[in-house]
Short mmCIF file of C-alpha atoms and ligand atoms in Angstrom, two decimals:
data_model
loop_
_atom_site.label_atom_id
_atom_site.label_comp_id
_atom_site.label_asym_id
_atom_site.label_seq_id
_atom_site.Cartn_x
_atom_site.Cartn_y
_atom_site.Cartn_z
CA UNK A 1 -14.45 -165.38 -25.59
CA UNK A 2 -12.73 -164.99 -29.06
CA UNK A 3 -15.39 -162.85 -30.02
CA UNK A 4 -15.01 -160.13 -27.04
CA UNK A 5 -11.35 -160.40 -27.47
CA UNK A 6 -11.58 -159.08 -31.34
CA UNK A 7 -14.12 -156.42 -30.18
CA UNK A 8 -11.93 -154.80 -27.41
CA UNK A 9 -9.15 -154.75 -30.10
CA UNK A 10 -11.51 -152.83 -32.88
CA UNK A 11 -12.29 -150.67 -30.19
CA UNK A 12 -9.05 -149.85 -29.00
CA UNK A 13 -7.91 -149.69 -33.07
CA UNK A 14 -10.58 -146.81 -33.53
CA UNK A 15 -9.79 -145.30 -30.16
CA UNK A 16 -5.85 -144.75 -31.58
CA UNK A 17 -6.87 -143.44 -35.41
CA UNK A 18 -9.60 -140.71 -33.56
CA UNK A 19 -6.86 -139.89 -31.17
CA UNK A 20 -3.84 -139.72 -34.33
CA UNK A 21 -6.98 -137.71 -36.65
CA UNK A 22 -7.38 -135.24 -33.54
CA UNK A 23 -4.12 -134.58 -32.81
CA UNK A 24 -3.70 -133.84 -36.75
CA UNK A 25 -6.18 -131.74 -36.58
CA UNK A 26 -4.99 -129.58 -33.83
CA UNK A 27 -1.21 -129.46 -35.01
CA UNK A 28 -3.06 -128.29 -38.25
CA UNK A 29 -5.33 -125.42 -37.14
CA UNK A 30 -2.76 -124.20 -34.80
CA UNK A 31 0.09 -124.27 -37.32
CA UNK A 32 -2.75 -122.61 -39.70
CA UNK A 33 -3.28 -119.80 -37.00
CA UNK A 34 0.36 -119.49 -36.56
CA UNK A 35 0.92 -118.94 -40.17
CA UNK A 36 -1.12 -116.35 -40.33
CA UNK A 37 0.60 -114.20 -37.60
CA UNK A 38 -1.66 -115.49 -35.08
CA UNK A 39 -4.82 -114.14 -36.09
CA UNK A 40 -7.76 -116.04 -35.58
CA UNK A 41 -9.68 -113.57 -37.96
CA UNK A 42 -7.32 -113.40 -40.62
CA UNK A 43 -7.05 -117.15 -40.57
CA UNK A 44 -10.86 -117.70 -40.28
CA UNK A 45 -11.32 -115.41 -43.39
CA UNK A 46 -8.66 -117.40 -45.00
CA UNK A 47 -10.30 -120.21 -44.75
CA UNK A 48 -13.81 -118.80 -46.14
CA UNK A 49 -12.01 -117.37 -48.59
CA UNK A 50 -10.36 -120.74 -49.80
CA UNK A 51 -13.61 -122.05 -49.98
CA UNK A 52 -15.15 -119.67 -51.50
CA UNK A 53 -17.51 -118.94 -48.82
CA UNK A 54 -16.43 -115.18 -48.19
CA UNK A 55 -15.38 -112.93 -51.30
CA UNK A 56 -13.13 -110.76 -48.90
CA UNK A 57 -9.90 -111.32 -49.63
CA UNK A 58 -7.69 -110.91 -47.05
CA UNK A 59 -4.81 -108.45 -47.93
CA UNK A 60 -1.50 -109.09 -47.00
CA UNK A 61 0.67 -106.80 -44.23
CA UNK A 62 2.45 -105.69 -46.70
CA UNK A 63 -0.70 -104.29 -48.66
CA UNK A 64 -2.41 -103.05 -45.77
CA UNK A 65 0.81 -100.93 -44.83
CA UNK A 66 0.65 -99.56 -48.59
CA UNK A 67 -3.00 -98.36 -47.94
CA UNK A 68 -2.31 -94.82 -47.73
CA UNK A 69 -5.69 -93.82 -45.91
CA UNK A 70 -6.56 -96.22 -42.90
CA UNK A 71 -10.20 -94.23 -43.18
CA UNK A 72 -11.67 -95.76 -46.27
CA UNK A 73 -11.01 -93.22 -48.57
CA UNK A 74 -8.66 -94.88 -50.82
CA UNK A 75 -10.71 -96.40 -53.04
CA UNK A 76 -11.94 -92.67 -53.65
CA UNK A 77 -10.56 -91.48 -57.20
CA UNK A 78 -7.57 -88.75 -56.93
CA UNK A 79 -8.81 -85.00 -56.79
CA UNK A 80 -8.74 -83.82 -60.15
CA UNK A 81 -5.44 -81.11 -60.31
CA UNK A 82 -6.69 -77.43 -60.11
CA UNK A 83 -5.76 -75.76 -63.84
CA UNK A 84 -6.99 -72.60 -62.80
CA UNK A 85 -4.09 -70.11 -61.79
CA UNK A 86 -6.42 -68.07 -60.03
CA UNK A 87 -6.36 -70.02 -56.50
CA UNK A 88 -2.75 -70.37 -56.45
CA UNK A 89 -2.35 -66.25 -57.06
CA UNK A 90 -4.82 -66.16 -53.97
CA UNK A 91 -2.86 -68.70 -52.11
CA UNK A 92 0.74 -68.04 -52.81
CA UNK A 93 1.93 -65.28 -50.20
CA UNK A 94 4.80 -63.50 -51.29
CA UNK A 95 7.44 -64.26 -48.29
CA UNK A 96 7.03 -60.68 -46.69
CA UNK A 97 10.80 -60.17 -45.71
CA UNK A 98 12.49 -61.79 -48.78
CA UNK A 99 9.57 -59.99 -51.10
CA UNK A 100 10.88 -56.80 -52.96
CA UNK A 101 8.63 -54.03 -50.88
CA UNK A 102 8.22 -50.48 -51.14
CA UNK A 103 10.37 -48.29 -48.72
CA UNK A 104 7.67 -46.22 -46.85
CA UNK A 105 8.71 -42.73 -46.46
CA UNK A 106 10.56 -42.72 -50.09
CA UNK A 107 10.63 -40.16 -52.30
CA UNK A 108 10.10 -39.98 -55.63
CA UNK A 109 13.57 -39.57 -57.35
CA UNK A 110 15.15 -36.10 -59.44
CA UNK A 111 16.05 -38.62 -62.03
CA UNK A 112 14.94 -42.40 -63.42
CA UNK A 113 17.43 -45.09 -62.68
CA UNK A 114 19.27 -46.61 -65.13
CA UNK A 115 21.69 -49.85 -64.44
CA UNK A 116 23.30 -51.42 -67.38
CA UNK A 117 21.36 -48.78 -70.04
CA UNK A 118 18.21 -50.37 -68.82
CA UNK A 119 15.59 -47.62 -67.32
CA UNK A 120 14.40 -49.48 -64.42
CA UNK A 121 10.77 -49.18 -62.31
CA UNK A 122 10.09 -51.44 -59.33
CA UNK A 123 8.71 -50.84 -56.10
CA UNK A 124 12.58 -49.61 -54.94
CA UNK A 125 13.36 -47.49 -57.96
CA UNK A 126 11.19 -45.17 -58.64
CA UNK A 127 10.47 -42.87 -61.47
CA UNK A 128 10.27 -38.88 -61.06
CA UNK A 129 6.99 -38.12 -61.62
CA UNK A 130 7.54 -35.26 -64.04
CA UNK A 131 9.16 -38.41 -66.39
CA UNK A 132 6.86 -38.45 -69.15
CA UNK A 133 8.44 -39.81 -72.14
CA UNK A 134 5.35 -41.38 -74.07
CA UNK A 135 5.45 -44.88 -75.40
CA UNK A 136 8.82 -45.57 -76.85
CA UNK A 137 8.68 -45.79 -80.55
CA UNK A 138 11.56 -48.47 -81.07
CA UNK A 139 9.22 -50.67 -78.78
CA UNK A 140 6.12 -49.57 -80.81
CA UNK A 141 8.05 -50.85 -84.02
CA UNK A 142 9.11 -54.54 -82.21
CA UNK A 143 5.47 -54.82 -80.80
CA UNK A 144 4.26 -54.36 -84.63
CA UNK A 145 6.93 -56.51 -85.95
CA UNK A 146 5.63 -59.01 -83.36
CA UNK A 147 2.12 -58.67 -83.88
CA UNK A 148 2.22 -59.52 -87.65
CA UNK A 149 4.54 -62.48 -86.75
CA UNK A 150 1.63 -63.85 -84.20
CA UNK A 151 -1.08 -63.39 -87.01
CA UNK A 152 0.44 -65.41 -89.29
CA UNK A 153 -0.10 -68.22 -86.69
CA UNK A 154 -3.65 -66.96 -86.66
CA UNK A 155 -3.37 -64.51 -83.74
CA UNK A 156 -4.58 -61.46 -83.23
CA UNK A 157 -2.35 -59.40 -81.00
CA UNK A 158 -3.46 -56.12 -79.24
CA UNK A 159 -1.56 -53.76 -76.99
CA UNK A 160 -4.27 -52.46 -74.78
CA UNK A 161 -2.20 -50.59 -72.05
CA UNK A 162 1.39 -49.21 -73.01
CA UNK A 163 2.20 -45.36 -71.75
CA UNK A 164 0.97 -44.49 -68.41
CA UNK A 165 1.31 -40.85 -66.98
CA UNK A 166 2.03 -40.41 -63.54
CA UNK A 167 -1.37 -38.75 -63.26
CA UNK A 168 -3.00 -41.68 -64.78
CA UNK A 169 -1.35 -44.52 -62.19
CA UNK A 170 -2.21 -41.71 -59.11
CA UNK A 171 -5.92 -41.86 -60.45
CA UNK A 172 -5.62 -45.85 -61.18
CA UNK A 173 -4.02 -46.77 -57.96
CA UNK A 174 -6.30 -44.63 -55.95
CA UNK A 175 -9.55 -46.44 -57.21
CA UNK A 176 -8.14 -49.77 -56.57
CA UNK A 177 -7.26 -49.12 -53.03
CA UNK A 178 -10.75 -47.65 -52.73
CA UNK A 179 -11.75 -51.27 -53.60
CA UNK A 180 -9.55 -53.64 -52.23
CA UNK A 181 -7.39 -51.75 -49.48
CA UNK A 182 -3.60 -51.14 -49.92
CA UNK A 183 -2.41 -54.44 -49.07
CA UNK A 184 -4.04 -55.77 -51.68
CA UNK A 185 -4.02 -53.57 -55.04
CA UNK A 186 -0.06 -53.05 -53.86
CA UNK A 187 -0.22 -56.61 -54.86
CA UNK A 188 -1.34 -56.68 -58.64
CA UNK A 189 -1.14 -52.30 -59.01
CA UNK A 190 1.74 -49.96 -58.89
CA UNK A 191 1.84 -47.16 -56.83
CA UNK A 192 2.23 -43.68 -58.52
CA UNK A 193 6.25 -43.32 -59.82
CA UNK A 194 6.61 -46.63 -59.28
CA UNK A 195 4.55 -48.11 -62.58
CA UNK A 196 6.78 -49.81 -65.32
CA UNK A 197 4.21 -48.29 -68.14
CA UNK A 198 5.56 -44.69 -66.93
CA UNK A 199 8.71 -46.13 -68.60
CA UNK A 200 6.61 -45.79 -72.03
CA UNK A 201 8.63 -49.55 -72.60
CA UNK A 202 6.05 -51.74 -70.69
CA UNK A 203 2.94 -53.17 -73.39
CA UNK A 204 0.07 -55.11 -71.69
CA UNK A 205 -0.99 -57.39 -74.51
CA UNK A 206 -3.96 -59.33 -75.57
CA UNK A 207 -6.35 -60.46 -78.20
CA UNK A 208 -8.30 -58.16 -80.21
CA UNK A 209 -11.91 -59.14 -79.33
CA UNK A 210 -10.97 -61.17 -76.41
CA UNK A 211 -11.79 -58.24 -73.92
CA UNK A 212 -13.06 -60.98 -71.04
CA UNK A 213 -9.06 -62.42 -70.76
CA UNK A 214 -7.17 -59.10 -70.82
CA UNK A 215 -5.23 -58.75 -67.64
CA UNK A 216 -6.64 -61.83 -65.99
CA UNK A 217 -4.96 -65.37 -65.66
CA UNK A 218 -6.60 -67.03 -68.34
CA UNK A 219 -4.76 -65.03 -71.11
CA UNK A 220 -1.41 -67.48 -70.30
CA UNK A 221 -3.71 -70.14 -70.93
CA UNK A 222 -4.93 -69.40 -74.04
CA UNK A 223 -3.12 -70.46 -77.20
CA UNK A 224 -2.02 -66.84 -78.66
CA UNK A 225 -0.61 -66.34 -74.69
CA UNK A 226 1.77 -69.28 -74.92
CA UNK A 227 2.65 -68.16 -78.32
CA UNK A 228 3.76 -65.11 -76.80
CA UNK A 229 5.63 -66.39 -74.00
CA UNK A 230 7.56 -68.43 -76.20
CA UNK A 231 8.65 -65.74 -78.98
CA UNK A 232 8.23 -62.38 -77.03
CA UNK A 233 12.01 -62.71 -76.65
CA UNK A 234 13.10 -62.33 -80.19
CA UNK A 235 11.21 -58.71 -80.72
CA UNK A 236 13.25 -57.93 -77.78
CA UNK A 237 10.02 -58.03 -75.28
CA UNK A 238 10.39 -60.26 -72.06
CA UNK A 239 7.31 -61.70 -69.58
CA UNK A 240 8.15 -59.39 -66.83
CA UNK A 241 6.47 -60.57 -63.79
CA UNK A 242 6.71 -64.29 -64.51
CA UNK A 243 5.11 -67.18 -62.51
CA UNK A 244 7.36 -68.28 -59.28
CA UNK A 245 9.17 -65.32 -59.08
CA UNK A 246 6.68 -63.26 -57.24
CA UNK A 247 9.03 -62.37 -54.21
CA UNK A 248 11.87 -61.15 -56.81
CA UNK A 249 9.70 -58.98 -58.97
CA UNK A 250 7.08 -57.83 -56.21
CA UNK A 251 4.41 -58.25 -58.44
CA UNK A 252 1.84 -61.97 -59.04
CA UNK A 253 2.35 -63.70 -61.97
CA UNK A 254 0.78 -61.45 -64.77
CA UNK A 255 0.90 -63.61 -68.21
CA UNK A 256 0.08 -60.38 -70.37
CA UNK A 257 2.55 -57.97 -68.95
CA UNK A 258 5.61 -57.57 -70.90
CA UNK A 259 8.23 -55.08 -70.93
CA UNK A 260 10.84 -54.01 -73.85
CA UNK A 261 14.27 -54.24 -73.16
CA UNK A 262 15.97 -55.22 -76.59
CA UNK A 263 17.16 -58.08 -78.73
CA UNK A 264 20.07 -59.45 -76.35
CA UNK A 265 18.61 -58.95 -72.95
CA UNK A 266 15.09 -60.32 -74.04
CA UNK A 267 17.16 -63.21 -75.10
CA UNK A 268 19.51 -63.67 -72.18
CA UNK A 269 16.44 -63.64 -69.21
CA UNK A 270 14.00 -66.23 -71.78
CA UNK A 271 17.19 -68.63 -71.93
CA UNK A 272 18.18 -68.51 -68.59
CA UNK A 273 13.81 -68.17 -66.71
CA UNK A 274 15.16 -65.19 -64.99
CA UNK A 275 13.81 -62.02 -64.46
CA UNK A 276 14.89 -58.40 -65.06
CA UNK A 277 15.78 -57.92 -61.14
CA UNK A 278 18.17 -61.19 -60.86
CA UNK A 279 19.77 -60.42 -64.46
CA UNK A 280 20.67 -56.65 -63.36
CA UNK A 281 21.46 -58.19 -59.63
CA UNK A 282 19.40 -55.54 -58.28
ZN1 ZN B 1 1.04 -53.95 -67.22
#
């Protein structure tokens, strides 16, 4: 009797600490679950991960909002930056009704324009094209003075294109249309009367024995083209169709192109990054 008594209590006594362990248990797996924002997988993975079952660690919201491709491709390394200028002269379209255009139908002019003292040639003031003054001697001299400046730093300057006749720029302009259509060479060749080097003032420059990176991109790369853009401005020479300001000047970005217009202009446009057009307020 004593004996079944004692039993029935143990029994009962285990009965009670299962039923205290299971509800434990399910307070704690549901208050796990909850914790992690109700998600069964998340807290499953949790779990692994805790003991070190699973090496996935589970990130947090706020990492996975951070993720900046939900594809998978941002563990990829960054694209490496394009250092070429070439793409971005193929991509950047000059704005076509801000961009300084030619005014079809215009004719050539009885006389050059000059505002301020400064002879100007864009693609809406043209030159007559019986104005044929040669390459200007005073910018001759300040090209020189330059040049022997630049080779004490080692480079060797060269002006390979100064003085263009108008004949010259009909014959030039002609082939490159041949070649490329209008659109295009009107975007990198002037038409005839309207070419800066019938000024005689405009110098294309490069470096002597460096024939491959004349009149391309890569001379504003090289070290003797930074030189220049940097010091052109006191020999009175200024970069005259600068990067960016393609829609002001109506011509790309041409590194080796640069145009005489004295001591205290040269200076003014370098300190201010302005070109010719916005300094003249044409
Ligand atoms: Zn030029």
């Amino acid at each position: 009797m004593f004996r079944t008594e004692k039993k029935t209590k143990t029994k009962k006594r285990l009965l009670m600490i299962t039923l205290i362990a299971a509800s434990f248990l399910i307070i704690a797996v549901v208050g796990w679950i909850g914790f992690n924002d109700w998600d069964v997988k998340k807290s499953y993975q949790r779990v692994e991960t805790a003991l070190g079952i699973s090496k996935v660690t589970v990130p947090s919201e706020r990492e996975t909002e951070e993720q900046p491709n939900a594809d998978g491709n941002s563990e990829l390394p960054e694209p490496e930056p394009t250092e070429s200028h070439e793409p971005e002269e193929e991509e950047e379209e000059v704005p076509p009704e801000e961009a300084i255009q030619y005014i079809e139908g215009q004719e050539l002019p009885e006389e050059p324009t000059y505002v301020e003292g400064i002879l100007i040639a864009n693609k809406k003031n043209p030159l007559p094209s019986t104005f044929a003054p040669g390459e200007d001697k005073e910018a001759r001299e300040a090209f020189e003075e330059m040049a022997a400046a630049a080779l004490l730093e080692d480079y060797r300057l060269v002006a390979f294109s100064t003085y263009r006749s108008f004949e010259y720029q009909t014959e030039l302009y002609k082939r490159y249309v041949d070649r490329d259509g209008v659109e295009e060479a009107d975007r990198y060749s002037a038409r005839p009367g309207y070419s800066e080097h019938q000024t005689g003032l405009a110098f294309d420059i490069g470096e002597v024995n460096k024939e491959q990176d004349w009149a391309t991109s890569r001379f504003g790369e090289t070290d003797a083209g930074k030189w220049l853009a940097e010091n052109a401005h006191l020999y009175g020479f200024i970069m005259r169709y600068p990067e960016g300001k393609e829609f002001i000047t109506g011509y790309m970005y041409e590194s080796w192109h640069f145009r005489y217009v004295g001591l205290e202009v040269a200076k003014d446009i370098y300190e201010n990054d302005t070109t010719l057009e916005e300094y003249l307020g044409l």
